[in-house]
Coordinates of C-alpha atoms in Angstrom, one line a residue:
Chain A
X113 CA -32.9 9.8 8.6
X114 CA -32.7 13.6 8.6
X115 CA -29.4 15.6 9.0
X116 CA -29.2 16.9 12.6
X117 CA -28.1 20.3 11.4
X118 CA -30.5 20.9 8.5
X119 CA -33.5 19.1 7.0
X120 CA -31.7 17.3 4.2
X121 CA -31.3 13.5 4.1
X122 CA -28.4 12.4 6.4
X123 CA -25.9 10.4 4.4
X124 CA -22.9 10.4 6.7
X125 CA -23.2 8.6 10.0
X126 CA -20.4 8.8 12.5
X127 CA -20.2 6.7 15.7
X128 CA -17.6 7.6 18.2
X129 CA -16.9 5.2 21.1
X130 CA -14.9 6.9 23.7
X131 CA -14.2 5.4 27.1
X132 CA -17.1 3.0 26.7
X133 CA -19.6 5.8 25.8
X134 CA -21.2 5.9 22.3
X135 CA -21.9 9.2 20.6
X136 CA -23.6 9.3 17.1
X137 CA -23.7 12.1 14.5
X138 CA -26.0 12.0 11.4
X139 CA -25.2 14.6 8.8
X140 CA -25.9 15.4 5.2
X141 CA -23.0 15.7 2.7
X142 CA -22.6 19.5 3.0
X143 CA -22.9 19.7 6.8
X144 CA -20.5 16.8 7.0
X145 CA -18.0 18.6 4.9
X146 CA -18.3 21.7 7.1
X147 CA -17.8 19.5 10.2
X148 CA -14.7 18.1 8.6
X149 CA -16.0 14.6 7.8
X150 CA -15.1 13.5 4.4
X151 CA -16.9 10.9 2.3
X152 CA -14.6 10.9 -0.7
X153 CA -13.5 7.3 -1.2
X154 CA -10.6 8.4 -3.4
X155 CA -9.1 10.9 -0.9
X156 CA -5.4 10.2 -0.3
X157 CA -4.8 8.7 3.2
X158 CA -2.7 11.7 4.3
X159 CA -5.5 14.1 3.4
X160 CA -8.1 11.9 5.1
X161 CA -5.9 12.0 8.1
X162 CA -5.7 15.7 8.3
X163 CA -9.4 16.2 7.6
X164 CA -10.8 13.4 9.7
X165 CA -8.4 12.1 12.2
X166 CA -7.1 15.5 13.2
X167 CA -10.6 17.1 13.4
X168 CA -12.4 19.9 11.5
X169 CA -9.8 22.6 12.3
X170 CA -7.1 20.8 10.3
X171 CA -6.2 21.6 6.7
X172 CA -6.5 24.9 4.9
X173 CA -9.4 27.1 6.0
X174 CA -12.2 27.7 3.6
X175 CA -12.3 31.2 2.2
X176 CA -14.6 33.6 3.9
X177 CA -14.4 31.7 7.2
X178 CA -11.4 33.0 9.0
X179 CA -10.2 30.8 11.9
X180 CA -11.5 32.4 15.1
X181 CA -8.9 34.0 17.2
X182 CA -7.3 31.6 19.6
X183 CA -5.1 32.4 22.5
X184 CA -1.4 31.8 21.8
X185 CA -0.3 28.3 22.9
X186 CA 3.3 27.3 23.4
X187 CA 4.5 25.8 20.1
X188 CA 5.6 22.2 20.4
X189 CA 8.6 21.7 18.1
X190 CA 10.6 18.5 17.3
X191 CA 14.2 18.9 18.5
X192 CA 15.3 16.6 15.7
X193 CA 14.0 18.4 12.6
X194 CA 12.2 21.6 13.9
X195 CA 8.8 20.4 12.6
X196 CA 5.9 21.9 14.6
X197 CA 2.8 20.0 15.5
X198 CA 0.8 22.6 13.5
X199 CA 2.8 21.7 10.4
X200 CA 2.1 18.0 11.0
X201 CA -1.7 18.8 11.3
X202 CA -1.5 20.7 8.0
X203 CA 0.1 17.9 6.0
X204 CA -0.4 14.7 7.9
X205 CA 3.3 13.9 7.5
X206 CA 5.9 13.9 10.3
X207 CA 9.4 15.4 9.8
X208 CA 11.7 12.7 11.3
X209 CA 11.8 9.7 13.5
X210 CA 12.2 11.9 16.6
X211 CA 8.8 13.5 15.9
X212 CA 7.1 10.4 17.3
X213 CA 8.7 11.1 20.7
X214 CA 8.3 14.9 20.5
X215 CA 4.6 14.7 19.8
X216 CA 4.0 11.4 21.5
X217 CA 1.3 12.8 23.9
X218 CA -0.9 14.2 21.1
X219 CA 0.0 11.6 18.5
X220 CA -0.8 8.5 20.6
X221 CA -4.6 9.0 20.6
X222 CA -4.6 9.9 16.9
X223 CA -2.6 6.8 16.0
X224 CA -4.8 4.6 18.2
X225 CA -7.9 5.9 16.4
X226 CA -6.3 5.5 12.9
X227 CA -5.3 1.9 13.7
X228 CA -8.7 0.8 15.2
X229 CA -7.4 0.8 18.8
X230 CA -3.9 -0.6 18.0
X231 CA -1.3 1.3 20.1
X232 CA 1.6 -1.2 20.4
X233 CA 3.7 -2.6 17.7
X234 CA 3.3 -6.3 17.3
X235 CA 5.3 -8.3 14.7
X236 CA 8.7 -8.0 13.2
X237 CA 11.7 -6.3 14.8
X238 CA 14.8 -5.2 13.1
X239 CA 17.0 -8.3 13.5
X240 CA 20.3 -6.6 13.1
X241 CA 19.7 -4.1 15.8
X242 CA 18.5 -6.9 18.1
X243 CA 21.6 -8.9 17.4
X244 CA 23.7 -5.8 18.1
X245 CA 22.0 -5.3 21.4
X246 CA 22.5 -8.9 22.4
X247 CA 26.2 -9.0 21.5
X248 CA 26.9 -5.7 23.2
X249 CA 24.7 -6.6 26.2
X250 CA 23.6 -3.0 25.9
X251 CA 20.6 -2.4 28.2
X252 CA 19.9 1.1 26.8
X253 CA 19.8 -0.3 23.3
X254 CA 17.5 -3.1 24.5
X255 CA 15.1 -0.4 25.9
X256 CA 15.2 1.5 22.7
X257 CA 14.2 -1.7 20.8
X258 CA 11.8 -3.4 23.1
X259 CA 10.7 -0.6 25.5
X260 CA 11.0 -0.3 29.2
X261 CA 10.4 -3.3 31.4
X262 CA 6.9 -1.8 32.2
X263 CA 6.1 -1.4 28.5
X264 CA 7.3 -4.9 27.7
X265 CA 5.1 -6.3 30.5
X266 CA 2.1 -4.2 29.2
X267 CA 2.6 -5.6 25.7
X268 CA 2.7 -9.2 26.9
X269 CA -0.3 -8.5 29.0
X270 CA -2.3 -7.1 26.1
X271 CA -1.4 -10.1 24.0
X272 CA -2.5 -12.5 26.7
X273 CA -5.8 -10.7 27.0
X274 CA -6.3 -10.8 23.2
X275 CA -5.5 -14.5 23.3
X276 CA -8.0 -15.2 26.1
X277 CA -10.7 -13.3 24.2
X278 CA -10.0 -15.2 21.0
X279 CA -10.3 -18.5 22.9
X280 CA -13.6 -17.2 24.5
X281 CA -14.9 -16.3 21.0
X282 CA -13.8 -19.7 19.7
X283 CA -11.7 -18.0 17.0
X284 CA -9.0 -20.6 17.1
X285 CA -7.1 -19.5 14.1
X286 CA -6.7 -16.0 15.6
X287 CA -5.8 -17.7 18.9
X288 CA -3.1 -19.7 17.2
X289 CA -1.6 -16.6 15.6
X290 CA -1.7 -14.8 18.9
X291 CA 0.0 -17.7 20.7
X292 CA 2.8 -17.7 18.1
X293 CA 3.2 -14.0 18.6
X294 CA 3.2 -14.3 22.4
X295 CA 5.8 -17.1 22.2
X296 CA 8.0 -15.1 19.8
X297 CA 7.8 -12.0 21.9
X298 CA 8.6 -13.9 25.1
X299 CA 11.6 -15.5 23.5
X300 CA 12.8 -12.2 22.1
X301 CA 12.6 -10.5 25.5
X302 CA 14.1 -13.4 27.5
X303 CA 16.7 -13.9 24.9
X304 CA 17.7 -10.3 24.9
X305 CA 17.7 -10.1 28.7
X306 CA 19.8 -13.2 29.4
X307 CA 22.5 -12.5 26.9
Chain B
X195 CA 22.4 -15.7 0.3
X196 CA 24.3 -15.4 3.7
X197 CA 26.6 -12.6 3.2
X198 CA 29.3 -11.6 5.8
X199 CA 28.4 -8.4 7.6
X200 CA 31.7 -6.6 8.1
X201 CA 30.6 -3.7 10.3
X202 CA 27.3 -4.3 11.8
X203 CA 26.9 -0.8 13.3
X204 CA 27.8 1.3 10.2
X205 CA 25.4 2.3 7.5
X206 CA 27.4 0.1 5.1
X207 CA 28.3 2.8 2.5
X208 CA 32.1 2.4 2.9
X209 CA 32.0 -1.3 3.3
X210 CA 30.7 -2.3 0.0
X211 CA 32.3 -2.2 -3.4
X212 CA 31.0 0.2 -6.0
X213 CA 27.6 -1.0 -7.4
X214 CA 27.9 -3.1 -10.5
X215 CA 26.8 -1.4 -13.6
X216 CA 23.0 -1.7 -13.7
X217 CA 21.4 -3.0 -16.8
X218 CA 19.7 -0.2 -18.8
X219 CA 15.9 0.3 -18.9
X220 CA 15.5 -2.4 -21.5
X221 CA 13.2 -2.8 -24.4
X222 CA 11.7 -5.7 -22.5
X223 CA 8.9 -3.4 -21.4
X224 CA 6.9 -4.5 -24.4
X225 CA 6.7 -7.9 -22.7
X226 CA 3.8 -8.7 -20.4
X227 CA 4.2 -8.6 -16.6
X228 CA 4.1 -11.7 -14.4
X229 CA 1.3 -10.3 -12.2
X230 CA -0.9 -10.3 -15.4
X231 CA -0.2 -13.9 -16.1
X232 CA -3.8 -14.9 -15.1
X233 CA -2.5 -17.8 -12.9
X234 CA -2.6 -18.6 -9.3
X235 CA -5.3 -19.1 -6.7
X236 CA -8.7 -17.6 -7.3
X237 CA -7.4 -16.1 -10.5
X238 CA -10.9 -15.9 -12.0
X239 CA -11.5 -13.1 -9.6
X240 CA -8.2 -12.0 -8.2
X241 CA -6.0 -10.6 -10.9
X242 CA -2.9 -10.0 -8.6
X243 CA -1.7 -9.7 -5.1
X244 CA 0.8 -7.1 -3.8
X245 CA 2.6 -6.6 -0.5
X246 CA 4.4 -3.4 0.3
X247 CA 6.4 -2.4 3.4
X248 CA 7.6 1.1 4.3
X249 CA 11.0 1.6 6.0
X250 CA 13.1 4.6 6.8
X251 CA 16.8 4.8 7.6
X252 CA 17.7 5.6 11.2
X253 CA 19.6 8.9 11.6
X254 CA 18.0 10.6 8.6
X255 CA 15.0 13.0 8.5
X256 CA 11.9 11.8 6.6
X257 CA 11.4 13.0 3.1
X258 CA 9.2 15.8 4.3
X259 CA 12.1 17.7 5.9
X260 CA 15.2 16.1 4.3
X261 CA 17.5 18.4 2.5
X262 CA 18.6 17.6 -1.0
X263 CA 22.0 16.3 0.3
X264 CA 20.2 14.0 2.8
X265 CA 18.0 12.6 -0.1
X266 CA 21.0 12.1 -2.3
X267 CA 22.8 10.3 0.5
X268 CA 19.8 8.0 1.3
X269 CA 19.5 7.2 -2.4
X270 CA 23.2 6.3 -2.6
X271 CA 23.2 4.1 0.6
X272 CA 20.1 2.2 -0.6
X273 CA 21.3 1.9 -4.1
X274 CA 24.6 0.4 -3.0
X275 CA 22.9 -2.1 -0.7
X276 CA 20.4 -3.1 -3.3
X277 CA 22.8 -3.4 -6.2
X278 CA 25.0 -5.7 -4.1
X279 CA 22.4 -8.2 -3.1
X280 CA 22.9 -11.9 -4.0
X281 CA 19.9 -12.6 -6.2
X282 CA 20.4 -16.1 -7.3
X283 CA 20.9 -17.8 -10.7
X284 CA 19.6 -15.9 -13.8
X285 CA 18.4 -12.8 -11.9
X286 CA 19.7 -9.3 -12.1
X287 CA 18.8 -6.0 -10.6
X288 CA 17.5 -3.2 -12.8
X289 CA 18.2 0.3 -11.3
X290 CA 16.5 3.4 -12.7
X291 CA 17.4 7.0 -11.5
X292 CA 14.0 8.5 -11.8
X293 CA 15.3 12.1 -11.7
X294 CA 17.1 11.5 -15.0
X295 CA 14.7 9.1 -16.6
X296 CA 12.4 10.3 -19.4
X297 CA 8.7 11.0 -18.6
X298 CA 7.9 8.0 -20.9
X299 CA 10.1 5.6 -18.9
X300 CA 8.6 6.8 -15.6
X301 CA 5.0 6.4 -17.0
X302 CA 5.9 2.9 -18.2
X303 CA 7.1 2.0 -14.7
X304 CA 3.8 3.3 -13.2
X305 CA 1.8 1.3 -15.7
X306 CA 3.7 -1.8 -14.7
X307 CA 2.9 -1.0 -11.1
X308 CA 6.5 -0.8 -10.2
X309 CA 6.3 2.8 -8.9
X310 CA 3.5 5.1 -7.7
X311 CA 2.3 8.1 -9.6
X312 CA 3.7 10.4 -7.0
X313 CA 7.1 8.7 -7.2
X314 CA 7.1 9.2 -11.0
X315 CA 6.4 12.9 -10.4
X316 CA 8.9 13.2 -7.5
X317 CA 6.1 14.7 -5.4
X318 CA 4.9 14.0 -1.9
X319 CA 1.1 13.8 -1.2
X320 CA 1.5 17.4 0.1
X321 CA 2.5 18.5 -3.4
X322 CA 6.0 19.3 -2.4
X323 CA 9.0 18.2 -4.5
X324 CA 9.4 17.9 -8.3
X325 CA 10.9 15.9 -11.1
X326 CA 14.5 16.4 -10.3
X327 CA 14.3 15.1 -6.7
X328 CA 16.9 12.4 -6.2
X329 CA 15.0 9.2 -6.2
X330 CA 15.0 5.7 -7.8
X331 CA 13.6 2.3 -8.3
X332 CA 15.3 -1.1 -8.2
X333 CA 13.6 -4.1 -9.9
X334 CA 14.6 -7.7 -9.8
X335 CA 14.6 -9.1 -13.4
X336 CA 13.4 -11.0 -15.2
X337 CA 10.2 -11.5 -13.2
X338 CA 9.7 -7.8 -12.1
X339 CA 8.1 -9.3 -9.1
X340 CA 10.2 -7.7 -6.4
X341 CA 11.0 -4.0 -6.4
X342 CA 12.0 -1.2 -4.2
X343 CA 11.2 2.5 -4.5
X344 CA 13.7 4.8 -2.9
X345 CA 12.8 8.3 -1.6
X346 CA 9.0 8.0 -2.1
X347 CA 7.0 9.2 0.9
X348 CA 9.4 6.9 3.0
X349 CA 13.0 6.3 2.2
X350 CA 12.2 2.7 1.2
X351 CA 9.1 1.1 -0.1
X352 CA 9.7 -2.6 -0.8
X353 CA 7.1 -4.5 -2.8
X354 CA 6.3 -7.8 -4.3
X355 CA 3.5 -8.4 -6.8
X356 CA 2.3 -11.7 -8.0
X357 CA -0.5 -13.2 -10.1
X358 CA -3.7 -14.5 -8.3
X359 CA -4.2 -14.7 -4.6
X360 CA -0.7 -15.1 -3.3
X361 CA -0.3 -12.6 -0.4
X362 CA 1.6 -15.1 1.6
X363 CA 4.3 -15.6 -1.1
X364 CA 4.4 -11.8 -1.6
X365 CA 5.0 -11.3 2.1
X366 CA 7.8 -13.9 2.1
X367 CA 9.4 -12.0 -0.8
X368 CA 9.4 -8.6 0.9
X369 CA 10.4 -10.2 4.2
X370 CA 13.5 -11.6 2.5
X371 CA 14.4 -8.2 0.8
X372 CA 13.8 -6.4 4.2
X373 CA 16.2 -8.8 6.0
X374 CA 18.8 -8.5 3.2
X375 CA 18.8 -4.7 3.3
X376 CA 18.8 -4.6 7.0
X377 CA 22.1 -6.5 7.1
X378 CA 23.7 -3.3 6.0
X379 CA 21.4 -0.5 7.0
X380 CA 19.7 0.5 10.3
X381 CA 16.0 1.2 10.1
X382 CA 14.1 3.8 12.2
X383 CA 12.3 1.8 14.9
X384 CA 10.4 2.7 18.1
X385 CA 9.6 0.1 20.9
X386 CA 6.0 1.2 21.0
X387 CA 5.3 2.4 17.5
X388 CA 7.3 -0.1 15.6
X389 CA 8.9 0.8 12.2
X390 CA 8.6 4.6 11.9
X391 CA 7.1 6.1 8.8
X392 CA 6.4 9.7 7.6
X393 CA 2.7 9.2 7.8
X394 CA 1.4 7.7 11.1
X395 CA -1.2 5.7 9.2
X396 CA 1.7 3.4 8.0
X397 CA 3.5 3.1 11.4
X398 CA 4.0 -0.3 13.1
X399 CA 4.6 -3.0 10.6
X400 CA 4.6 -0.5 7.7
X401 CA 2.8 -3.3 5.9
X402 CA 0.2 -2.8 3.1
X403 CA -1.4 -6.0 1.7
X404 CA -3.5 -5.4 -1.5
X405 CA -5.3 -7.6 -4.0
X406 CA -6.5 -6.5 -7.4
X407 CA -10.0 -7.9 -7.8
X408 CA -12.2 -8.1 -10.9
X409 CA -15.8 -7.7 -9.7
X410 CA -18.0 -7.3 -12.8
X411 CA -20.5 -9.8 -11.5
X412 CA -21.2 -7.8 -8.3
X413 CA -21.4 -4.6 -10.4
X414 CA -23.9 -6.1 -12.9
X415 CA -26.1 -7.6 -10.2
X416 CA -26.1 -4.3 -8.3
X417 CA -24.4 -5.8 -5.2
X418 CA -21.1 -4.0 -5.5
X419 CA -22.2 -1.3 -3.1
X420 CA -23.1 -3.9 -0.5
X421 CA -19.9 -5.8 -0.9
X422 CA -17.9 -2.5 -0.8
X423 CA -19.6 -1.4 2.4
X424 CA -18.9 -4.8 4.0
X425 CA -15.2 -4.4 3.0
X426 CA -15.1 -1.0 4.5
X427 CA -16.7 -2.3 7.7
X428 CA -13.9 -4.9 7.9
X429 CA -11.4 -2.1 7.9
X430 CA -10.3 -2.3 4.2
X431 CA -9.8 0.4 1.7
X432 CA -11.1 0.0 -1.9
X433 CA -9.4 1.9 -4.7
X434 CA -9.2 1.8 -8.5
X435 CA -6.8 0.0 -10.9
X436 CA -3.9 2.4 -10.3
X437 CA -4.3 2.7 -6.6
X438 CA -4.9 5.9 -4.5
X439 CA -7.2 8.4 -6.3
X440 CA -7.8 6.3 -9.4
X441 CA -11.0 5.2 -11.1
X442 CA -12.1 1.6 -11.1
X443 CA -12.5 1.2 -14.9
X444 CA -13.4 -2.2 -16.1
X445 CA -14.5 -3.1 -12.5
X446 CA -11.0 -3.7 -11.3
X447 CA -10.6 -2.8 -7.6
X448 CA -7.7 -2.8 -5.3
X449 CA -8.6 -4.0 -1.8
X450 CA -6.1 -3.4 1.0
X451 CA -5.7 -3.2 4.8
X452 CA -5.8 0.2 6.5
X453 CA -4.3 -0.5 9.9
X454 CA -0.6 -1.3 10.4
X455 CA -0.2 -1.1 14.2
X456 CA -1.3 -3.6 16.8
X457 CA -1.5 -6.6 14.5
X458 CA 1.5 -8.6 13.4
X459 CA 2.4 -9.2 9.8
X460 CA 1.1 -12.8 10.1
X461 CA -2.2 -11.7 11.7
X462 CA -2.8 -9.1 8.9
X463 CA -2.0 -11.7 6.3
X464 CA -4.3 -14.3 7.8
X465 CA -7.3 -11.8 8.0
X466 CA -7.0 -10.7 4.4
X467 CA -5.6 -13.8 2.6
X468 CA -7.6 -16.5 4.4
X469 CA -10.8 -14.7 5.4
X470 CA -11.8 -11.4 3.8
X471 CA -10.6 -11.9 0.2
X472 CA -12.0 -15.5 -0.1
X473 CA -15.3 -14.1 1.2
X474 CA -15.3 -11.4 -1.5
X475 CA -14.3 -14.0 -4.1
X476 CA -17.3 -16.1 -3.0
X477 CA -19.7 -13.1 -3.4
X478 CA -18.3 -12.4 -6.9
X479 CA -18.6 -16.1 -8.0
X480 CA -22.1 -16.3 -6.6
X481 CA -23.0 -13.1 -8.6
X482 CA -21.5 -14.6 -11.8
X483 CA -23.5 -17.8 -11.2
X484 CA -26.6 -15.7 -11.2
X485 CA -25.6 -14.0 -14.4
X486 CA -25.0 -17.4 -16.0
X487 CA -28.3 -18.8 -14.8
X488 CA -31.4 -16.8 -15.4
X489 CA -29.6 -13.9 -17.1
X490 CA -27.3 -15.9 -19.3
X491 CA -28.5 -14.5 -22.7
X492 CA -28.3 -10.9 -21.5
X493 CA -24.9 -11.5 -20.1
X494 CA -23.7 -13.2 -23.2
X495 CA -25.0 -10.4 -25.3
X496 CA -23.2 -7.8 -23.1
X497 CA -19.8 -9.4 -23.3
X498 CA -20.1 -10.3 -27.0
X499 CA -21.0 -6.7 -27.8
X500 CA -17.9 -5.5 -25.8
X501 CA -15.8 -7.8 -27.9
X502 CA -17.5 -6.6 -31.1
X503 CA -16.7 -3.0 -30.2
X504 CA -13.0 -3.8 -29.5
X505 CA -12.8 -5.7 -32.8
X506 CA -14.2 -2.9 -34.9
X507 CA -13.7 0.4 -33.2
X508 CA -11.4 2.9 -34.9
X509 CA -11.0 5.2 -31.9
X510 CA -10.8 4.1 -28.2
X511 CA -10.1 6.1 -25.0
X512 CA -8.2 4.3 -22.3
X513 CA -11.1 4.3 -19.9
X514 CA -13.5 2.9 -22.5
X515 CA -11.0 0.2 -23.6
X516 CA -10.6 -0.8 -19.9
X517 CA -14.4 -1.1 -19.5
X518 CA -14.7 -3.3 -22.6
X519 CA -11.7 -5.4 -21.7
X520 CA -13.2 -5.9 -18.3
X521 CA -16.4 -7.3 -19.9
X522 CA -14.5 -9.4 -22.3
X523 CA -12.5 -10.9 -19.4
X524 CA -15.7 -11.7 -17.7
X525 CA -16.9 -13.5 -20.9
X526 CA -13.6 -15.4 -21.2
X527 CA -13.4 -16.7 -17.6
X528 CA -17.1 -17.6 -17.7
X529 CA -16.7 -19.6 -20.9
X530 CA -19.0 -17.4 -22.9
X531 CA -16.2 -16.3 -25.3
X532 CA -14.2 -19.5 -26.0
X533 CA -12.6 -18.0 -29.1
X534 CA -10.7 -15.3 -27.0
X535 CA -7.5 -16.1 -25.2
X536 CA -7.2 -14.8 -21.6
X537 CA -3.5 -13.9 -22.1
X538 CA -4.5 -11.7 -25.0
X539 CA -6.9 -9.8 -22.8
X540 CA -4.4 -9.4 -20.0
X541 CA -1.7 -8.3 -22.4
X542 CA -4.0 -5.6 -23.7
X543 CA -4.8 -4.3 -20.1
X544 CA -1.2 -3.2 -20.1
X545 CA -0.6 -2.5 -23.7
X546 CA -3.4 0.0 -24.1
X547 CA -1.9 2.3 -21.4
X548 CA -0.4 5.5 -22.9
X549 CA 3.3 4.9 -22.2
X550 CA 3.1 1.2 -23.3
X551 CA 1.2 2.2 -26.4
X552 CA 4.0 4.6 -27.3
X553 CA 6.6 1.9 -26.8
X554 CA 4.8 -0.5 -29.0
X555 CA 4.2 2.0 -31.8
X556 CA 7.8 3.3 -31.3
X557 CA 6.8 7.0 -31.4
X558 CA 5.5 9.8 -29.3
X559 CA 1.7 10.0 -29.8
X560 CA -0.8 12.9 -29.2
X561 CA -3.9 12.0 -27.2
X562 CA -5.9 11.8 -30.5
X563 CA -3.2 9.5 -32.1
X564 CA -3.3 7.4 -29.0
X565 CA -7.0 6.7 -29.3
X566 CA -6.4 5.6 -32.9
X567 CA -3.4 3.5 -32.1
X568 CA -5.2 1.9 -29.1
X569 CA -8.1 0.9 -31.4
X570 CA -5.6 -0.5 -34.0
X571 CA -3.9 -2.6 -31.4
X572 CA -7.2 -4.0 -30.0
X573 CA -8.4 -4.9 -33.6
X574 CA -5.0 -6.5 -34.4
X575 CA -4.9 -8.6 -31.2
X576 CA -8.6 -9.5 -30.9
X577 CA -9.5 -9.5 -34.6
X578 CA -11.4 -12.4 -36.3
X579 CA -9.1 -15.1 -37.4

């Protein structure tokens, strides 16, 4: 297959599935590099993140190709540590826990893409914090840990859907793991609410 | 193991006694490591398993923006917590302040896979930082199986490393350490994103499961590319012997999960430990079967020549020695080189690394002297009896 930008052999193939629509790109090594797609298997994850996940404008600009003038946008800054979104795009690293809230709108789609569609934490919770919130019967703390009622319901719903799919696909081991997870999550939420 | 928790809400610094005096970085580093024992499930193909989790302390900035005072405080809080853990009979905690350790000590820890290269240098992936950044490592002795890096990219990186395919046991190890530390320290956590990490690629469980696989069969039958593509398609990363950015000398590859959000620890474990790795092991064994079938003589010749070179060479570079040891290992596990002991080969995989070589010879070596010392060591340990 030929590169869609020049006549060389295409070696990088990208398939983007967005809202059910599939878009493909077929590029040679050098055009892919220009488009910000890396094929270096040894690239550190954080660099991969800034060059791929954040798109071709991330990372240092190549010499001789100045960034086209863009109209000034309001700078989003984390109130916790002062990190800007631009600084995150440059390094791939956030400044503090509060950055996740501060940049939540722009981060969420990136995180979802990096984690193959995963957007909700499933698995272990900090036990000590959970115990604290139970003993104190502190609703705010409960929300901090497990999310709002709506978010908790959404998470249970997504687990139920995944479980139904696993059963449909006859993937019983996965279904068993999901059932365990669902049970654990339900216990956690009910336990935390009733105490 | 159940320790009373005097003040659940505090960070614990004022509640605990001063840390016990840690044992010094001992001369035990000439010893082999447990993960190179060559035992455990699928150990003909899987050299070792490693589980690592990333945690950050609530109320502190990540390493990217932390001031020196923050880093020093995080280090102190974690150190106190770690040095006061109940470890059980016969075990003790080794603590190393990496900002004051010698370059040789730091390199030895990297070679034993107890710290990352960046942690040895005190640098983040962005290049920020330097050797005097306050940071440390805690290692539970004598096994050196469970360890914790403090102030790497995240405040805490907890790991367990074992011989063979044992991701489930490694996960149980770090789970225990995580719970023990959490009894005295609060971790940064978000209801939707889970455990918060400096890099969003680690957020969620913060869990990285890796296995070190020896895949010379796939390499020699030309099927490595295919297997590697299949692993990528299954969402795995494949790296060299020393992890991120390193070469796969000797056909040793680290295979690990990439996603940490949306799947529980148990689900990630099941995918890798019960499905993907056994499948890769099956491919490698099948390839070895072919090498021992119609290509037996050629294969025997290749591994015997590798042994011959190691037994007679006067100068050896690290990469070349790894290549040759990889081939000899293949010969030993396939029964083609019955005169060689697998422990000897595994011991050399570690002993030929620069810092270990210097510890064994007892002096600082130039790169040229290292090549000579490396060849001497291989001749001595693999020589004809």
